[in-house]
Amino acid sequence: MPHRAAKKQVERRKSGRRIADGTDYQQALETALDNLPLGVALLRMDGRPVFFNEHFCKMYDIDTDIFDWQMTFDEMIDKGHMEDWKQDPREYFEDLYKTLAKNNDFKAEIEIGDRIIAIHNVRLKDDLMLSTQADVTERVRAERRVAHMARHDPLTDLPNRVAFIEKFVTAIEEARAKHQKLAVLSIDLDRFKDVNDIFGHSTGDMLLQTVANRFRDFAGNSFPARLGGDEFCLISTANNQPEAGAALAAKLFENAAGEIETERGTLMVGLSIGMAIFPDDGDNVTTLLANADAALYRAKEEGRGVMRSFSPEADARIREQRTLQSDLRQALKRGEFTLHYQPQSDVENGITGFEALLRWQHPGRGMLLPGSFISLAEENGIIVEIGKWVLREACLEAKTWNKPLAVAVNLSPVQFRYGDLAQTIHEVLLETGLAPNRLEVEITEGVLVSDFARALAQLRRIKNLGVHIAMDDFGIGYSSLSYLQAFPFDTLKIDRSFTNKLGKDTHTDEIVRAVIGLGRGLKLPVVAEGVETSEQLEFLAREQCKAVQGYLVGRPAPIADYADIVGAVNKAPKSKRAVHG
Ligand code: C2E
Ligand code: CA
Ligand code: CA
């Protein structure tokens, strides 16, 4: 029956059945389906099952012997069979029917208990649908872990910078759309570096974790994040700003700061907080963060443990200072420092020497006086390098003078704290060849206040080199007198705040008189600073103050202005000046 056979083949091709003749294809199919690593179910549209493969039964713990094959989806829900679904099953089925009604495949990932199932449902002809289901729990968990890690800080599990910025961007967009405000708080732990340095990193880590947990606990509806190190940020989306932000800060001070138990004992944690408000203090992430940071910087400057709001004026000033401070690092390398020299005059002998005063020729700001940068240089320690340069430069300069006049150099307390100052001075003297007794160093009582013993030891060694030591700004400190007793100074310089009140205030006149008398008693030459008028000079002469310094004698100026006094004949330009000479 060739004809009939051919016809049958055609029929088979049409039906697409790929199974050999004579096979019990139902049995074969069942076996094949059972061996699939997927759950397969054939269901009526109302949920009544027609067929489950073995894997499906395992997935749902179905005992086919006692299974009620007439149960519909609705009945399953009613009987509580879908209670462990994360999602509402009625919504799920609604979705399912809608999709299938459009003749589309339905795909979903649903969470049932602690499992995640990927479902693919296809509507077959008539009243049937085929559901293939795979347990994708492990894969999804791994994906979620990776996604979580990418957005969270591993130490504290708080959102990291990436997540924070994302959240901040959307929060700003939402606030803008609703015409609302929001606050961003920039937080930093006071002296966290000390904890790390003194107690070690594991204690530091523990501290960060505890603080992070407290932020989480007390953040309320705000969004806390760790941006790095001990830098935390919170976004408060409440509308009543800045009150809500300030209240949040107060809550954190009360609950997150304070004692923390660590393996190394109880530590005290202090917070400093800076706050910026959208849209008042900026309308984008970058500006708001920078302004919250500026406010934080000010909070730290103004005593730590406080919250400061962004203020354009205050923060501009601080930003300027910070820029100036970072410029300082370059200034030495670029040769932007110079010295001006102010003469010191003796009633009998005329000009006896010069005080070297530092000037900074700033590329953008012109000539800067030490009052605007010395404290910044002390803060970051760069004064040590600058001070060394001043010493060398002043000694080199004095060495070129024909007259053996003295040169006075100011020293910062910070120079006494780091390195070996006496050694530095010794080296500079050897290197420049200046006679030690022509160098005078001026110190203020600040040098002795911070570390008395160390400073005293250094001063003795400096004095032993033959260098003179002057007590500068005498009278404005608290204990200048007791320091006079502790160390044999060579000169006493009366602060100019006394000089400029001479003749105007009897109290001041008395003090100056007493100081000059004291100098006479201790056989200690007294120099009056800031002498501007001949009246002041006459007063001092009457009291037998032998030495003066001030605008009346001469202003601080480049040494070239005093060339005739120092007797510099054919002075070589600085760059060609020999180092040993
Ligand atoms: P100082 O040691 O008391 O220096 C004297 C200051 O008084 C100088 O200010 C000088 O210009 C000013 N002055 C001098 N005569 C008069 C006067 O008749 N009237 C008035 N109104 N002022 C007068 P300058 O140069 O601005 O220096 C300020 C301070 O900066 C110095 O006070 C000193 O403490 C510090 N300083 C200057 N150079 C250096 C340095 O190289 N190293 C360190 N560490 N500090 C320095
Ligand atoms: Ca001085
Ligand atoms: Ca002074």
PDB file of N, CA and C and ligand atoms in Angstrom, residues 339 342 355-359 369-371 374 378 383 390 409-412 415 442 472-473 495-496 529-532 549-552 556, ligand 1:
ATOM      1  N   LEU A 339      61.874  87.182  52.066  1.00  0.00           N
ATOM      2  CA  LEU A 339      61.975  87.778  53.397  1.00  0.00           C
ATOM      3  C   LEU A 339      62.067  89.289  53.264  1.00  0.00           C
ATOM      4  N   GLN A 342      63.305  94.133  58.855  1.00  0.00           N
ATOM      5  CA  GLN A 342      62.981  95.348  59.594  1.00  0.00           C
ATOM      6  C   GLN A 342      64.107  95.651  60.584  1.00  0.00           C
ATOM      7  N   GLU A 355      65.152  92.120  61.813  1.00  0.00           N
ATOM      8  CA  GLU A 355      64.298  90.949  61.987  1.00  0.00           C
ATOM      9  C   GLU A 355      63.825  90.513  60.612  1.00  0.00           C
ATOM     10  N   ALA A 356      64.003  89.255  60.323  1.00  0.00           N
ATOM     11  CA  ALA A 356      63.538  88.718  59.039  1.00  0.00           C
ATOM     12  C   ALA A 356      62.058  88.382  59.166  1.00  0.00           C
ATOM     13  N   LEU A 357      61.245  88.946  58.275  1.00  0.00           N
ATOM     14  CA  LEU A 357      59.798  88.706  58.310  1.00  0.00           C
ATOM     15  C   LEU A 357      59.358  88.093  56.986  1.00  0.00           C
ATOM     16  N   LEU A 358      58.623  87.020  57.110  1.00  0.00           N
ATOM     17  CA  LEU A 358      58.267  86.221  55.938  1.00  0.00           C
ATOM     18  C   LEU A 358      57.179  86.893  55.097  1.00  0.00           C
ATOM     19  N   ARG A 359      57.328  86.819  53.792  1.00  0.00           N
ATOM     20  CA  ARG A 359      56.324  87.309  52.860  1.00  0.00           C
ATOM     21  C   ARG A 359      56.067  86.236  51.819  1.00  0.00           C
ATOM     22  N   LEU A 369      50.830  88.669  53.966  1.00  0.00           N
ATOM     23  CA  LEU A 369      51.546  88.817  55.237  1.00  0.00           C
ATOM     24  C   LEU A 369      51.406  87.526  56.045  1.00  0.00           C
ATOM     25  N   PRO A 370      52.343  87.286  56.946  1.00  0.00           N
ATOM     26  CA  PRO A 370      52.312  86.017  57.690  1.00  0.00           C
ATOM     27  C   PRO A 370      51.013  85.787  58.457  1.00  0.00           C
ATOM     28  N   GLY A 371      50.363  86.851  58.881  1.00  0.00           N
ATOM     29  CA  GLY A 371      49.115  86.702  59.621  1.00  0.00           C
ATOM     30  C   GLY A 371      48.070  85.896  58.864  1.00  0.00           C
ATOM     31  N   ILE A 374      50.530  81.834  58.322  1.00  0.00           N
ATOM     32  CA  ILE A 374      51.365  81.069  59.253  1.00  0.00           C
ATOM     33  C   ILE A 374      50.549  80.003  60.004  1.00  0.00           C
ATOM     34  N   GLU A 378      51.074  76.052  60.118  1.00  0.00           N
ATOM     35  CA  GLU A 378      51.300  75.326  61.369  1.00  0.00           C
ATOM     36  C   GLU A 378      50.340  74.150  61.456  1.00  0.00           C
ATOM     37  N   ILE A 383      54.988  74.345  58.135  1.00  0.00           N
ATOM     38  CA  ILE A 383      55.803  75.404  58.737  1.00  0.00           C
ATOM     39  C   ILE A 383      57.215  74.887  59.059  1.00  0.00           C
ATOM     40  N   VAL A 390      63.415  79.734  55.953  1.00  0.00           N
ATOM     41  CA  VAL A 390      63.607  81.094  56.468  1.00  0.00           C
ATOM     42  C   VAL A 390      64.968  81.199  57.164  1.00  0.00           C
ATOM     43  N   VAL A 409      65.282  85.695  63.543  1.00  0.00           N
ATOM     44  CA  VAL A 409      64.355  84.812  62.827  1.00  0.00           C
ATOM     45  C   VAL A 409      63.280  84.340  63.804  1.00  0.00           C
ATOM     46  N   ASN A 410      62.029  84.385  63.355  1.00  0.00           N
ATOM     47  CA  ASN A 410      60.922  83.905  64.190  1.00  0.00           C
ATOM     48  C   ASN A 410      60.769  82.395  64.069  1.00  0.00           C
ATOM     49  N   LEU A 411      60.556  81.742  65.207  1.00  0.00           N
ATOM     50  CA  LEU A 411      60.355  80.291  65.188  1.00  0.00           C
ATOM     51  C   LEU A 411      58.933  79.973  65.660  1.00  0.00           C
ATOM     52  N   SER A 412      58.336  78.994  65.015  1.00  0.00           N
ATOM     53  CA  SER A 412      56.987  78.571  65.402  1.00  0.00           C
ATOM     54  C   SER A 412      57.073  77.449  66.436  1.00  0.00           C
ATOM     55  N   GLN A 415      57.742  74.049  65.083  1.00  0.00           N
ATOM     56  CA  GLN A 415      59.114  73.645  64.739  1.00  0.00           C
ATOM     57  C   GLN A 415      59.815  72.961  65.903  1.00  0.00           C
ATOM     58  N   GLU A 442      63.612  84.195  67.676  1.00  0.00           N
ATOM     59  CA  GLU A 442      62.564  84.767  68.512  1.00  0.00           C
ATOM     60  C   GLU A 442      61.496  83.715  68.740  1.00  0.00           C
ATOM     61  N   ASP A 472      59.646  86.811  72.439  1.00  0.00           N
ATOM     62  CA  ASP A 472      58.881  87.718  71.575  1.00  0.00           C
ATOM     63  C   ASP A 472      57.503  87.991  72.187  1.00  0.00           C
ATOM     64  N   ASP A 473      56.895  89.069  71.766  1.00  0.00           N
ATOM     65  CA  ASP A 473      55.512  89.397  72.166  1.00  0.00           C
ATOM     66  C   ASP A 473      55.332  89.367  73.680  1.00  0.00           C
ATOM     67  N   ASP A 495      55.609  93.542  73.471  1.00  0.00           N
ATOM     68  CA  ASP A 495      54.649  93.458  72.377  1.00  0.00           C
ATOM     69  C   ASP A 495      54.171  94.838  71.944  1.00  0.00           C
ATOM     70  N   ARG A 496      53.901  94.955  70.639  1.00  0.00           N
ATOM     71  CA  ARG A 496      53.555  96.276  70.120  1.00  0.00           C
ATOM     72  C   ARG A 496      52.182  96.762  70.582  1.00  0.00           C
ATOM     73  N   GLU A 529      58.710  96.877  70.607  1.00  0.00           N
ATOM     74  CA  GLU A 529      58.259  96.663  69.224  1.00  0.00           C
ATOM     75  C   GLU A 529      57.217  97.697  68.841  1.00  0.00           C
ATOM     76  N   GLY A 530      57.050  97.914  67.560  1.00  0.00           N
ATOM     77  CA  GLY A 530      55.945  98.730  67.045  1.00  0.00           C
ATOM     78  C   GLY A 530      56.028 100.198  67.409  1.00  0.00           C
ATOM     79  N   VAL A 531      57.220 100.704  67.457  1.00  0.00           N
ATOM     80  CA  VAL A 531      57.363 102.131  67.765  1.00  0.00           C
ATOM     81  C   VAL A 531      57.088 102.938  66.493  1.00  0.00           C
ATOM     82  N   GLU A 532      56.037 103.750  66.558  1.00  0.00           N
ATOM     83  CA  GLU A 532      55.627 104.474  65.354  1.00  0.00           C
ATOM     84  C   GLU A 532      55.805 105.988  65.479  1.00  0.00           C
ATOM     85  N   GLN A 549      62.171  98.922  67.823  1.00  0.00           N
ATOM     86  CA  GLN A 549      61.895  98.424  66.474  1.00  0.00           C
ATOM     87  C   GLN A 549      60.529  98.965  66.099  1.00  0.00           C
ATOM     88  N   GLY A 550      60.345  99.402  64.885  1.00  0.00           N
ATOM     89  CA  GLY A 550      59.038  99.920  64.488  1.00  0.00           C
ATOM     90  C   GLY A 550      59.134 100.791  63.260  1.00  0.00           C
ATOM     91  N   TYR A 551      57.960 101.186  62.768  1.00  0.00           N
ATOM     92  CA  TYR A 551      57.912 101.973  61.535  1.00  0.00           C
ATOM     93  C   TYR A 551      58.721 103.258  61.634  1.00  0.00           C
ATOM     94  N   LEU A 552      58.838 103.778  62.881  1.00  0.00           N
ATOM     95  CA  LEU A 552      59.581 105.022  63.058  1.00  0.00           C
ATOM     96  C   LEU A 552      61.044 104.838  62.647  1.00  0.00           C
ATOM     97  N   PRO A 556      59.395  96.990  57.526  1.00  0.00           N
ATOM     98  CA  PRO A 556      59.919  95.770  56.913  1.00  0.00           C
ATOM     99  C   PRO A 556      59.982  95.976  55.404  1.00  0.00           C
TER     100      PRO A 556
HETATM  101  P1  C2E B   1      56.254  89.667  65.112  1.00  0.00           P
HETATM  102  O1  C2E B   1      57.341  88.687  65.323  1.00  0.00           O
HETATM  103  O2  C2E B   1      55.736  90.377  66.295  1.00  0.00           O
HETATM  104  O3  C2E B   1      56.745  90.662  64.008  1.00  0.00           O
HETATM  105  C1  C2E B   1      56.515  92.029  64.040  1.00  0.00           C
HETATM  106  C2  C2E B   1      55.309  92.372  63.272  1.00  0.00           C
HETATM  107  O4  C2E B   1      54.966  93.698  63.560  1.00  0.00           O
HETATM  108  C3  C2E B   1      55.555  92.329  61.775  1.00  0.00           C
HETATM  109  O5  C2E B   1      54.341  91.942  61.158  1.00  0.00           O
HETATM  110  C4  C2E B   1      55.854  93.772  61.447  1.00  0.00           C
HETATM  111  O6  C2E B   1      55.565  94.113  60.124  1.00  0.00           O
HETATM  112  C5  C2E B   1      54.940  94.481  62.399  1.00  0.00           C
HETATM  113  N1  C2E B   1      55.438  95.809  62.742  1.00  0.00           N
HETATM  114  C6  C2E B   1      56.710  96.174  62.900  1.00  0.00           C
HETATM  115  N2  C2E B   1      56.782  97.485  63.263  1.00  0.00           N
HETATM  116  C7  C2E B   1      55.525  97.930  63.348  1.00  0.00           C
HETATM  117  C8  C2E B   1      54.941  99.185  63.662  1.00  0.00           C
HETATM  118  O7  C2E B   1      55.602 100.175  63.957  1.00  0.00           O
HETATM  119  N3  C2E B   1      53.595  99.280  63.668  1.00  0.00           N
HETATM  120  C9  C2E B   1      52.822  98.215  63.354  1.00  0.00           C
HETATM  121  N4  C2E B   1      51.503  98.373  63.355  1.00  0.00           N
HETATM  122  N5  C2E B   1      53.311  97.008  63.021  1.00  0.00           N
HETATM  123  C10 C2E B   1      54.671  96.874  63.025  1.00  0.00           C
HETATM  124  P2  C2E B   1      54.314  90.842  60.070  1.00  0.00           P
HETATM  125  O8  C2E B   1      55.498  90.918  59.183  1.00  0.00           O
HETATM  126  O9  C2E B   1      52.961  90.898  59.466  1.00  0.00           O
HETATM  127  O10 C2E B   1      54.459  89.520  60.896  1.00  0.00           O
HETATM  128  C11 C2E B   1      53.477  89.131  61.768  1.00  0.00           C
HETATM  129  C12 C2E B   1      53.900  87.976  62.583  1.00  0.00           C
HETATM  130  O11 C2E B   1      54.117  86.829  61.805  1.00  0.00           O
HETATM  131  C13 C2E B   1      55.227  88.202  63.284  1.00  0.00           C
HETATM  132  O12 C2E B   1      55.004  88.955  64.435  1.00  0.00           O
HETATM  133  C14 C2E B   1      55.654  86.797  63.573  1.00  0.00           C
HETATM  134  O13 C2E B   1      55.035  86.327  64.742  1.00  0.00           O
HETATM  135  C15 C2E B   1      55.100  86.057  62.414  1.00  0.00           C
HETATM  136  N6  C2E B   1      56.175  85.766  61.465  1.00  0.00           N
HETATM  137  C16 C2E B   1      56.760  86.578  60.570  1.00  0.00           C
HETATM  138  N7  C2E B   1      57.710  85.921  59.889  1.00  0.00           N
HETATM  139  C17 C2E B   1      57.756  84.685  60.389  1.00  0.00           C
HETATM  140  C18 C2E B   1      58.547  83.515  60.121  1.00  0.00           C
HETATM  141  O14 C2E B   1      59.450  83.504  59.286  1.00  0.00           O
HETATM  142  N8  C2E B   1      58.279  82.397  60.834  1.00  0.00           N
HETATM  143  C19 C2E B   1      57.306  82.364  61.770  1.00  0.00           C
HETATM  144  N9  C2E B   1      57.100  81.228  62.424  1.00  0.00           N
HETATM  145  N10 C2E B   1      56.543  83.419  62.054  1.00  0.00           N
HETATM  146  C20 C2E B   1      56.771  84.578  61.369  1.00  0.00           C
END
